[in-house]
PDB file of N, CA and C in Angstrom:
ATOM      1  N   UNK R   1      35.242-107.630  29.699  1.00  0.00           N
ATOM      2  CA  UNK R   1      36.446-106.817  29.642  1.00  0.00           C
ATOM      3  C   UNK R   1      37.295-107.115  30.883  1.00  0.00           C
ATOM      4  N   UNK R   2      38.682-107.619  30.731  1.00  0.00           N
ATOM      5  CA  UNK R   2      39.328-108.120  31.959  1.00  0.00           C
ATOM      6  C   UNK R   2      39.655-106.627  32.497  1.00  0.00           C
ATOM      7  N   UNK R   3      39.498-106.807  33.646  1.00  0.00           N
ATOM      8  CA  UNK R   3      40.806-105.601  34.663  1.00  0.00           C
ATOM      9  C   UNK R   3      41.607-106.195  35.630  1.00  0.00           C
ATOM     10  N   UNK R   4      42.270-104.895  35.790  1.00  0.00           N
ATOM     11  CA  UNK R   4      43.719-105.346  36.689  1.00  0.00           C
ATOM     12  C   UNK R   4      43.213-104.466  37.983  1.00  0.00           C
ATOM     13  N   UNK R   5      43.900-105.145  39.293  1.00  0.00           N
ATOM     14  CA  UNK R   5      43.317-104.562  40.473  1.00  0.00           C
ATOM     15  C   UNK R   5      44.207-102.996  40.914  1.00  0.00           C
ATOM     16  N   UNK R   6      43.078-101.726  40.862  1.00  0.00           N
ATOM     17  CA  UNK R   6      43.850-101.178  41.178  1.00  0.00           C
ATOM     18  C   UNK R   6      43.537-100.455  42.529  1.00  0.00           C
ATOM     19  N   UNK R   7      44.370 -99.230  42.979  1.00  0.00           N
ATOM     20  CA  UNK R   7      43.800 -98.464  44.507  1.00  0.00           C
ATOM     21  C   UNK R   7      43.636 -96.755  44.069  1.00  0.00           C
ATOM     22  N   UNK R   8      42.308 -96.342  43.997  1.00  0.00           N
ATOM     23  CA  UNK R   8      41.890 -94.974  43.920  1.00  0.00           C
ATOM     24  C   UNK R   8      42.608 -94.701  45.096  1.00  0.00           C
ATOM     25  N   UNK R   9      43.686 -93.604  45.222  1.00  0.00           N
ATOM     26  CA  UNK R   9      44.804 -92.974  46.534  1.00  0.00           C
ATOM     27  C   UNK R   9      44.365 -91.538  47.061  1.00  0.00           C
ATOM     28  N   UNK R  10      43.977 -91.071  45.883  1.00  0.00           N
ATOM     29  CA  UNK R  10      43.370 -89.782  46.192  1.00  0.00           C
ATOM     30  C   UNK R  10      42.812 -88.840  45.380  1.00  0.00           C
ATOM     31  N   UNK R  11      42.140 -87.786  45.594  1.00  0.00           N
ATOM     32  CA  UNK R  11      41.407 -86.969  45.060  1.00  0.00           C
ATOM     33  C   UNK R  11      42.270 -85.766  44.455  1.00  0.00           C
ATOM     34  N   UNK R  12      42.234 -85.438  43.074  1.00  0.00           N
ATOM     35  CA  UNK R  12      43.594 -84.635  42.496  1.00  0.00           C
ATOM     36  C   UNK R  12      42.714 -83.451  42.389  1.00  0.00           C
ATOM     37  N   UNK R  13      41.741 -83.401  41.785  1.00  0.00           N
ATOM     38  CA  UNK R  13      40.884 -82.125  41.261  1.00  0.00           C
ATOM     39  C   UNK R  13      39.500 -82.222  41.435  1.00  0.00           C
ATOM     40  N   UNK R  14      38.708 -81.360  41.139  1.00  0.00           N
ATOM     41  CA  UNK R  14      37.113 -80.978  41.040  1.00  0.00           C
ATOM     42  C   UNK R  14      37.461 -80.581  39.148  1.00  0.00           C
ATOM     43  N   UNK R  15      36.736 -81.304  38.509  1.00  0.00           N
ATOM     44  CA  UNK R  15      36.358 -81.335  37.063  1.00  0.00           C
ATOM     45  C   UNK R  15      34.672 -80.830  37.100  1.00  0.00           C
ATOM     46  N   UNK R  16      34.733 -79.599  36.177  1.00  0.00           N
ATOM     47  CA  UNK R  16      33.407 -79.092  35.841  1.00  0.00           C
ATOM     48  C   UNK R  16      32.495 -80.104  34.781  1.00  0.00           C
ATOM     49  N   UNK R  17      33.412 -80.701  34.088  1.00  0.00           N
ATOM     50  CA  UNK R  17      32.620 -82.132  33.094  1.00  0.00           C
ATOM     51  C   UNK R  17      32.660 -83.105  33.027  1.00  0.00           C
ATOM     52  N   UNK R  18      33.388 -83.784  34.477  1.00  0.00           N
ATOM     53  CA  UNK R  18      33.672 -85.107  34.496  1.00  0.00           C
ATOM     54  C   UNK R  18      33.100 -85.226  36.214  1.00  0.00           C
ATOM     55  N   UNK R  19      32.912 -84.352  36.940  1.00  0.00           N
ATOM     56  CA  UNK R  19      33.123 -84.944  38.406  1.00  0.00           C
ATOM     57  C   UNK R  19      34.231 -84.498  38.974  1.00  0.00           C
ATOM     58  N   UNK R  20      34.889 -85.191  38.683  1.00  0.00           N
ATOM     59  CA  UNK R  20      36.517 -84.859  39.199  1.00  0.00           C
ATOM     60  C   UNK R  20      37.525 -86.063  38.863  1.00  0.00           C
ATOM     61  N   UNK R  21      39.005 -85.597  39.778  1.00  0.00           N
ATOM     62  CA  UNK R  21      39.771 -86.404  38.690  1.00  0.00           C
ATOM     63  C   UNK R  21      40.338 -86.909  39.989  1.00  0.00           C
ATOM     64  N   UNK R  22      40.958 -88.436  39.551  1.00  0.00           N
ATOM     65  CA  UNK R  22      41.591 -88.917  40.861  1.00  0.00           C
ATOM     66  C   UNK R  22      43.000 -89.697  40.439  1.00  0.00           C
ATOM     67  N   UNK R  23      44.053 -90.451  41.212  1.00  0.00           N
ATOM     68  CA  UNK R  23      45.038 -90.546  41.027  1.00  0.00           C
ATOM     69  C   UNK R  23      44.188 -92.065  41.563  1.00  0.00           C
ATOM     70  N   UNK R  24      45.030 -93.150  40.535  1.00  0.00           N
ATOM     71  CA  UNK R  24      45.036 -94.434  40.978  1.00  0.00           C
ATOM     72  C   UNK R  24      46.281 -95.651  40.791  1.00  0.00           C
ATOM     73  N   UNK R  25      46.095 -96.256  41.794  1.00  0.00           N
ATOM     74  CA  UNK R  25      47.618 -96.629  41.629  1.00  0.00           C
ATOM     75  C   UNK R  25      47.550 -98.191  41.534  1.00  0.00           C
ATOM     76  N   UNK R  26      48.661 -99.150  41.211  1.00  0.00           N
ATOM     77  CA  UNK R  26      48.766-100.476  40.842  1.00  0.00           C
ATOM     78  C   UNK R  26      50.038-101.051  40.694  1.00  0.00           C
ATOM     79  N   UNK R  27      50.231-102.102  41.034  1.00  0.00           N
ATOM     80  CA  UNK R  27      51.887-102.623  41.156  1.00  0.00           C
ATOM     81  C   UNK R  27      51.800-103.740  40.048  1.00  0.00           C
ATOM     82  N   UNK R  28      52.895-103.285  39.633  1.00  0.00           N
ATOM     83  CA  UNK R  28      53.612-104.518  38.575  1.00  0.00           C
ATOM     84  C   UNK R  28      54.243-105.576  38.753  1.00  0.00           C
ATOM     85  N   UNK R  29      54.449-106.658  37.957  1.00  0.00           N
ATOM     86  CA  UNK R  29      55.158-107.618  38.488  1.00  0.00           C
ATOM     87  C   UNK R  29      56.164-107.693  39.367  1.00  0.00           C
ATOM     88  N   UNK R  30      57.154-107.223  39.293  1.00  0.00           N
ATOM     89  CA  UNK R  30      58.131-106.501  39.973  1.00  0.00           C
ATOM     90  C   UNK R  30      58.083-105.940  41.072  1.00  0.00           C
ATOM     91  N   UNK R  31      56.800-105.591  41.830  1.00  0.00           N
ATOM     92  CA  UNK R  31      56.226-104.459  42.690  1.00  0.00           C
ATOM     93  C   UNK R  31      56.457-103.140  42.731  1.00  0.00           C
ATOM     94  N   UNK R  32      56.646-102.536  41.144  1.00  0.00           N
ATOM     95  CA  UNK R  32      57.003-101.374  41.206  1.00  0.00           C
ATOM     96  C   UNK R  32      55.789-100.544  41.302  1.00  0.00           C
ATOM     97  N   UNK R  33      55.264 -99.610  41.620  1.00  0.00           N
ATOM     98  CA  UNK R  33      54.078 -98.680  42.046  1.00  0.00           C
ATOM     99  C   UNK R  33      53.938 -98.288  40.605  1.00  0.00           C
ATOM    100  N   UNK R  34      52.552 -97.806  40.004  1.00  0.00           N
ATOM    101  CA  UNK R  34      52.863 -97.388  38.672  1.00  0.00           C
ATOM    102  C   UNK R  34      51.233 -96.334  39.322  1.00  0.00           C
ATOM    103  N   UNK R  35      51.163 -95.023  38.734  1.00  0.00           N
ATOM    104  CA  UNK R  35      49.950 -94.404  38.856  1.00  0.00           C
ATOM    105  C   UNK R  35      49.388 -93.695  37.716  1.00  0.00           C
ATOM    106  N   UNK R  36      48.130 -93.491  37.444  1.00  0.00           N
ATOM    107  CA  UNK R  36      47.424 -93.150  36.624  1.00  0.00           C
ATOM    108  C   UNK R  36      46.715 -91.932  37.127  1.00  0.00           C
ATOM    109  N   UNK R  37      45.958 -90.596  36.843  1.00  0.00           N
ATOM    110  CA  UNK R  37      45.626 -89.580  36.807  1.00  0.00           C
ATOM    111  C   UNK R  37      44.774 -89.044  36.101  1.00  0.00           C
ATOM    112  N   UNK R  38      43.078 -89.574  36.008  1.00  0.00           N
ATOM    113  CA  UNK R  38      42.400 -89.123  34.886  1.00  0.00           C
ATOM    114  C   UNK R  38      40.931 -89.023  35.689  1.00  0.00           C
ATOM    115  N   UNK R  39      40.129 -88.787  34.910  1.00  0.00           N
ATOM    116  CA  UNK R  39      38.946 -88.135  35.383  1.00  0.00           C
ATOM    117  C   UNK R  39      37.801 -89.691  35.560  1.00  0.00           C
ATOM    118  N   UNK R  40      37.196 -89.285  36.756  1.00  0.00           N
ATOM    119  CA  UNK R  40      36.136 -90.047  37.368  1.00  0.00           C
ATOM    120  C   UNK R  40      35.798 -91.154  36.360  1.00  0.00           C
ATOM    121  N   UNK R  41      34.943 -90.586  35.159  1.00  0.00           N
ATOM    122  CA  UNK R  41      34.505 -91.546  34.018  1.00  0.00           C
ATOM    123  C   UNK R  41      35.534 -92.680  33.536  1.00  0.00           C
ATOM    124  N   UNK R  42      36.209 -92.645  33.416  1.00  0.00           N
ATOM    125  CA  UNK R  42      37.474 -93.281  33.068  1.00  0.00           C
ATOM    126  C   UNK R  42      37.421 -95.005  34.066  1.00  0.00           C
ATOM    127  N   UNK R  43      37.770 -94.594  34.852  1.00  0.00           N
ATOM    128  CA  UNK R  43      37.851 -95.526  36.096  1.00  0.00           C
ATOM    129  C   UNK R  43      35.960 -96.158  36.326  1.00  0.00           C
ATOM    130  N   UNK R  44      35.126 -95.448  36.427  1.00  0.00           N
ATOM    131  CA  UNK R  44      34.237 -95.772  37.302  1.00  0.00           C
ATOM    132  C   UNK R  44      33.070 -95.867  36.046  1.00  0.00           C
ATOM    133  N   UNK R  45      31.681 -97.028  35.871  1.00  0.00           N
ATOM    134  CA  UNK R  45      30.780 -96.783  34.511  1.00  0.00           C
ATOM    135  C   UNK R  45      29.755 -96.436  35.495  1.00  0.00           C
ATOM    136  N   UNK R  46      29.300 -96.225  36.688  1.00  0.00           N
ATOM    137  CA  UNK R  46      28.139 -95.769  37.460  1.00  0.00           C
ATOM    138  C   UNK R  46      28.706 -94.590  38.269  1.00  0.00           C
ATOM    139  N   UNK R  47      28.023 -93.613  37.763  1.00  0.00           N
ATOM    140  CA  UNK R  47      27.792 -92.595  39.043  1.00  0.00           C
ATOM    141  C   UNK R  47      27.866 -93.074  40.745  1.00  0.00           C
ATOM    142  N   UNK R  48      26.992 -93.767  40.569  1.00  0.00           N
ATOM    143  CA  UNK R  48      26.557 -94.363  42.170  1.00  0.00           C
ATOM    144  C   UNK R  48      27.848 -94.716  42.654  1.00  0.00           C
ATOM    145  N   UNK R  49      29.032 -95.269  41.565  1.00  0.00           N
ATOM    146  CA  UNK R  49      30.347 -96.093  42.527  1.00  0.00           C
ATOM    147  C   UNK R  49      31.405 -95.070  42.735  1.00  0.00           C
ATOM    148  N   UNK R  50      31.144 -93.760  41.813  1.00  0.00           N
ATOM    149  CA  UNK R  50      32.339 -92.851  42.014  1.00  0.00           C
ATOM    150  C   UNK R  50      32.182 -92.369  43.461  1.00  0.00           C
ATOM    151  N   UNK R  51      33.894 -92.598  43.718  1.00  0.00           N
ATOM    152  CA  UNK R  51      33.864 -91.554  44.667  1.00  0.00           C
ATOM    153  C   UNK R  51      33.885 -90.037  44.702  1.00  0.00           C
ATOM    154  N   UNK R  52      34.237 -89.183  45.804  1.00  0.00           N
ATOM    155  CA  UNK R  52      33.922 -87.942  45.917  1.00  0.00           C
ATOM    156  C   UNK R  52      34.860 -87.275  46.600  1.00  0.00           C
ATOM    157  N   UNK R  53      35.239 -86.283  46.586  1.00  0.00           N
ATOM    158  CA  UNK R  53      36.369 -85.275  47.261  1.00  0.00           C
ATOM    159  C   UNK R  53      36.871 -85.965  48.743  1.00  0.00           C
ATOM    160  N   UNK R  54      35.307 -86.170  49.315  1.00  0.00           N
ATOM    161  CA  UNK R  54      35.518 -86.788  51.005  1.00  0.00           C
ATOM    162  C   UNK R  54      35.338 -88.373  51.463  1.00  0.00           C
ATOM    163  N   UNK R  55      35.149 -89.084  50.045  1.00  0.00           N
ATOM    164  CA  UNK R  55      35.552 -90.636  50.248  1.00  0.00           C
ATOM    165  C   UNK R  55      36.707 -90.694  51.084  1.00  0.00           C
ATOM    166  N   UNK R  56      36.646 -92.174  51.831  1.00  0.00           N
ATOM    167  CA  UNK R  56      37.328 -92.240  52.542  1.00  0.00           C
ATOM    168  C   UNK R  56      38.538 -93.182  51.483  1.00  0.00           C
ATOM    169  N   UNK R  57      39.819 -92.595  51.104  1.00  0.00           N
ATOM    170  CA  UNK R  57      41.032 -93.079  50.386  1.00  0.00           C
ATOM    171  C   UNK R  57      41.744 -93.630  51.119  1.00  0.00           C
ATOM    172  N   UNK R  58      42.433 -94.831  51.257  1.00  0.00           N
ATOM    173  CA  UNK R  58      42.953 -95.263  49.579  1.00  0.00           C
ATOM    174  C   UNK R  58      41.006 -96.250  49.241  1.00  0.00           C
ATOM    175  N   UNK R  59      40.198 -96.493  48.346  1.00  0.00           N
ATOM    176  CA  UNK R  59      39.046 -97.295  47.826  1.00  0.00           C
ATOM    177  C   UNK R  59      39.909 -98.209  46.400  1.00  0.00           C
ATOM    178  N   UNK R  60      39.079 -99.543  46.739  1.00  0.00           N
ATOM    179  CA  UNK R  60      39.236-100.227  45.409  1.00  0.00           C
ATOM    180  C   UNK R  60      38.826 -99.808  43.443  1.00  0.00           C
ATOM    181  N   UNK R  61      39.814 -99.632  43.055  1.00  0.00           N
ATOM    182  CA  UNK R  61      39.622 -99.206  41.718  1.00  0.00           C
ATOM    183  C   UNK R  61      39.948-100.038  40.617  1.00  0.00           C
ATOM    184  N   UNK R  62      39.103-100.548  39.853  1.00  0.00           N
ATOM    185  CA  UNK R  62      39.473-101.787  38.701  1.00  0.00           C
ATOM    186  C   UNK R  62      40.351-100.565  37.985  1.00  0.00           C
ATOM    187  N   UNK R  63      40.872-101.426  36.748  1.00  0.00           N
ATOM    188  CA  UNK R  63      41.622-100.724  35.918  1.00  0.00           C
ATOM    189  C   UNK R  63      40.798-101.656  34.327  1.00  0.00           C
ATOM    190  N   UNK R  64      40.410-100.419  33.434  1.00  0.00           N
ATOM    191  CA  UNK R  64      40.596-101.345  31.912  1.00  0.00           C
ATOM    192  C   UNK R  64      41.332-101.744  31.532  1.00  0.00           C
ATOM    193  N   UNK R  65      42.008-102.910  30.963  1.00  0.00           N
ATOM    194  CA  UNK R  65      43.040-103.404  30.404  1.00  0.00           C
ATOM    195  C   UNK R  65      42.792-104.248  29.388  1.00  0.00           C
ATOM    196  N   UNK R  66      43.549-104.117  27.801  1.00  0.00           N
ATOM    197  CA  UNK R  66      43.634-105.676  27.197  1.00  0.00           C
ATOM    198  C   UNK R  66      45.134-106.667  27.594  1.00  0.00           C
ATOM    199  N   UNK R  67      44.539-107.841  27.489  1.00  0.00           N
ATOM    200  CA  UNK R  67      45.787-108.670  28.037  1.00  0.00           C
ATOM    201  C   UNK R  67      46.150-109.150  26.533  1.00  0.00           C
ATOM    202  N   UNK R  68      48.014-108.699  26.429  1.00  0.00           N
ATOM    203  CA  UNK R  68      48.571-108.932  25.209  1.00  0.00           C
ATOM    204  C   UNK R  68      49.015-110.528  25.015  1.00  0.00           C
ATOM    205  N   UNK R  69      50.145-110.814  26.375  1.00  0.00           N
ATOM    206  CA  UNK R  69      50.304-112.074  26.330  1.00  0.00           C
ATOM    207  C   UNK R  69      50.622-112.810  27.661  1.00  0.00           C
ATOM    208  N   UNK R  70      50.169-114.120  27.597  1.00  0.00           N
ATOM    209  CA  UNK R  70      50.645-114.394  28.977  1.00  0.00           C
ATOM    210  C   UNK R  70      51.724-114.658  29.140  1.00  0.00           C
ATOM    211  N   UNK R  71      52.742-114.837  29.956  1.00  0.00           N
ATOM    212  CA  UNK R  71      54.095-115.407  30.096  1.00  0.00           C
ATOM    213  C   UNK R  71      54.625-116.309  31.427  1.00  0.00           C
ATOM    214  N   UNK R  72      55.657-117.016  31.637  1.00  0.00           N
ATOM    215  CA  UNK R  72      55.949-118.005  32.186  1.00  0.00           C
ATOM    216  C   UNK R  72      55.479-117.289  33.970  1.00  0.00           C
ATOM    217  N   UNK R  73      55.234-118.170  33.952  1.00  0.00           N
ATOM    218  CA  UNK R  73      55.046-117.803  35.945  1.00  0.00           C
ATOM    219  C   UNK R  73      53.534-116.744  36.104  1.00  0.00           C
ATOM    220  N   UNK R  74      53.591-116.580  37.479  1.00  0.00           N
ATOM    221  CA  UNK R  74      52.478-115.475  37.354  1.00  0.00           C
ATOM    222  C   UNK R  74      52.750-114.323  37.072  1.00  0.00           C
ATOM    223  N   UNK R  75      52.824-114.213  35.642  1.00  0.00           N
ATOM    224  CA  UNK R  75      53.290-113.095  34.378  1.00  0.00           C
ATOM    225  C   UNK R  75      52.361-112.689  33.506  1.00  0.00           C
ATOM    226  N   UNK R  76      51.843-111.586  33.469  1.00  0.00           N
ATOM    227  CA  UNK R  76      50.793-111.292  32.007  1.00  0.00           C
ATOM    228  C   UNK R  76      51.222-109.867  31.673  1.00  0.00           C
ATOM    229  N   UNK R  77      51.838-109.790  30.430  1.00  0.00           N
ATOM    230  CA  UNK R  77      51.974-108.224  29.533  1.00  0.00           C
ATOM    231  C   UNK R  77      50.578-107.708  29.030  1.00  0.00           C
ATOM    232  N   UNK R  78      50.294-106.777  29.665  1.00  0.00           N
ATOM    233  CA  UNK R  78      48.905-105.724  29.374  1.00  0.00           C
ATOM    234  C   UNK R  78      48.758-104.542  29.044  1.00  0.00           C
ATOM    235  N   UNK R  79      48.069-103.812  28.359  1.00  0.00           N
ATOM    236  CA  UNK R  79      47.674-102.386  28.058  1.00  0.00           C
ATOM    237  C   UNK R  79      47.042-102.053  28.811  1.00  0.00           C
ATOM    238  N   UNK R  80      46.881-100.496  29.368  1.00  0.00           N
ATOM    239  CA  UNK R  80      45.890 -99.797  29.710  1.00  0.00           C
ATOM    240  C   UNK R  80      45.040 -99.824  28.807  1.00  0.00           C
ATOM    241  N   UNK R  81      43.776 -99.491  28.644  1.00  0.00           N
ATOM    242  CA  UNK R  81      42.476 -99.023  27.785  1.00  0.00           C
ATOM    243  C   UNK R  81      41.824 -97.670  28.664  1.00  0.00           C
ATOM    244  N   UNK R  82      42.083 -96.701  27.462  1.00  0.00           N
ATOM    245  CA  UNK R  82      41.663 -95.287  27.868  1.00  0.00           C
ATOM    246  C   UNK R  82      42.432 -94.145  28.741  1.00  0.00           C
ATOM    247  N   UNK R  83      43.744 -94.643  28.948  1.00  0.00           N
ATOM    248  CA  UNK R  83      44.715 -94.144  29.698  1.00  0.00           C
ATOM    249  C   UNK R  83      45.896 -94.659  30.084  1.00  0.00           C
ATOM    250  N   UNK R  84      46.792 -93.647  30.604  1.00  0.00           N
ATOM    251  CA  UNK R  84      48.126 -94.048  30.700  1.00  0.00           C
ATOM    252  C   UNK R  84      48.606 -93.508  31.813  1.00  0.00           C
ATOM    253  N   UNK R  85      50.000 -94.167  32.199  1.00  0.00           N
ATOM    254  CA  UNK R  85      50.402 -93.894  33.206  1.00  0.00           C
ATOM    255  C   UNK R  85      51.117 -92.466  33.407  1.00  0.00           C
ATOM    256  N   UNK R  86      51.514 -91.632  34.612  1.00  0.00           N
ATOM    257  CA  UNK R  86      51.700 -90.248  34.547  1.00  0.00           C
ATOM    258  C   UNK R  86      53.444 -90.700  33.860  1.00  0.00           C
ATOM    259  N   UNK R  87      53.983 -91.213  33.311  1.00  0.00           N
ATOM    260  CA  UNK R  87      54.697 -91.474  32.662  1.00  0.00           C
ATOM    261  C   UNK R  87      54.683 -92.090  31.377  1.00  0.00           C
ATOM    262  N   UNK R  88      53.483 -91.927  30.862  1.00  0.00           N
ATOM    263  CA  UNK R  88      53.040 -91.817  29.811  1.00  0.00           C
ATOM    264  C   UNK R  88      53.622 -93.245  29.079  1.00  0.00           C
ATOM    265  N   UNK R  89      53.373 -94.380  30.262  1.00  0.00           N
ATOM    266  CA  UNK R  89      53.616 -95.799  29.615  1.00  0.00           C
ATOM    267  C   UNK R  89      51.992 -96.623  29.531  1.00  0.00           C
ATOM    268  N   UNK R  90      51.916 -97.441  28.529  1.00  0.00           N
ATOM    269  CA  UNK R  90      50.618 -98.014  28.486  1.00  0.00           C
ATOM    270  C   UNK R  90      50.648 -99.442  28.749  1.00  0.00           C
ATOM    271  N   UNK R  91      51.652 -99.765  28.309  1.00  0.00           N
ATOM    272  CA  UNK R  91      52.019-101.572  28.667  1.00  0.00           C
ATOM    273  C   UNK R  91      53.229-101.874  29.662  1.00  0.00           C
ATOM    274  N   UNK R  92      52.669-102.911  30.357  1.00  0.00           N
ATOM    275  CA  UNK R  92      53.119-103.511  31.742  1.00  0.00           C
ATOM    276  C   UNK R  92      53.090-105.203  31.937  1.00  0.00           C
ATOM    277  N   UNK R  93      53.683-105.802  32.371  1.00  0.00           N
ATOM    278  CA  UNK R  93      53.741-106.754  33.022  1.00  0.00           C
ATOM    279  C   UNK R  93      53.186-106.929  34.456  1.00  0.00           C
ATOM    280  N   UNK R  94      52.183-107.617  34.763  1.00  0.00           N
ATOM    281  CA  UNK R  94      51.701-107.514  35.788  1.00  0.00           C
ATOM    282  C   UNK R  94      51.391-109.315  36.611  1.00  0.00           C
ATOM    283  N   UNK R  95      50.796-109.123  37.834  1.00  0.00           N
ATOM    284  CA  UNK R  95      50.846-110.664  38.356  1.00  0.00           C
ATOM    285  C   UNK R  95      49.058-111.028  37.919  1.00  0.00           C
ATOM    286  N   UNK R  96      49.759-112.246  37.182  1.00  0.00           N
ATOM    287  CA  UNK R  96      48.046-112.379  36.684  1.00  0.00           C
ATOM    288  C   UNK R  96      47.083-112.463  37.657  1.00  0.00           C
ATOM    289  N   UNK R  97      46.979-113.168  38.922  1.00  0.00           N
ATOM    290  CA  UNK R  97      46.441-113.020  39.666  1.00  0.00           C
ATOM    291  C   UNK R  97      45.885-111.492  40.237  1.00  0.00           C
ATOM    292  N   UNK R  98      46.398-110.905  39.905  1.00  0.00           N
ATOM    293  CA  UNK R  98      45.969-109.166  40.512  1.00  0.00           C
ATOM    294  C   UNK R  98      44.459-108.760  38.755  1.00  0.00           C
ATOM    295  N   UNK R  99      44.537-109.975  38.121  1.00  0.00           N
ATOM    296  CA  UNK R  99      43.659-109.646  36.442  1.00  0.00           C
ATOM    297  C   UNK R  99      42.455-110.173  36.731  1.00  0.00           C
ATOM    298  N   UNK R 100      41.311-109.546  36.727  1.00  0.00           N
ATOM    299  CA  UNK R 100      40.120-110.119  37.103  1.00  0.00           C
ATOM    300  C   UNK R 100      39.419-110.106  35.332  1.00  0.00           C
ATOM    301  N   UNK R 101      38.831-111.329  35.232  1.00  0.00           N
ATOM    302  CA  UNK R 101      38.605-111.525  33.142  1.00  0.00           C
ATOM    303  C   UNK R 101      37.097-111.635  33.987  1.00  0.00           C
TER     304      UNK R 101
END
């Protein structure tokens, strides 16, 4: 499953069924900041890697993504998988190099 590189920024909530929820962020081709807002599971498949209220932020955070298409230059149009941005966008253009397959 490819991901895109992202940065866990900070700790949003304490979740009674997830852990908790964190804000993570990622730049687009363009370098525009884009952030996401969802609960621990989402982001992280081991317990052991989540962070915690008092991690030390900003920590490295993959992102799920499918890659739709590539395009000229270091260009790739992608989906989130399992979430969206707090602007409720799912597809992006991003620098392929930031796409770990």
């Amino acid at each position: 499953m490819p991901t895109l590189r992202g940065t866990a920024v900070r700790w949003v909530e304490d979740d009674c069924t997830a852990g908790g929820v964190i804000e993570v962020q990622f730049a687009d081709a363009d370098g525009v900041v884009h952030s996401v807002i969802d609960k621990l599971p989402i982001f992280f498949t081991s317990r052991d890697d989540e962070p915690s209220r008092s991690s030390p932020y900003p920590i490295p955070c993959p992102l799920e993504i499918a890659i739709v298409e590539h395009l000229e230059g270091d260009r790739t149009a992608i989906d989130l998988r399992w979430m969206e941005s707090i602007t409720d966008q799912v597809r992006f253009v991003v620098r392929t190099a930031d796409i770990e397959t």
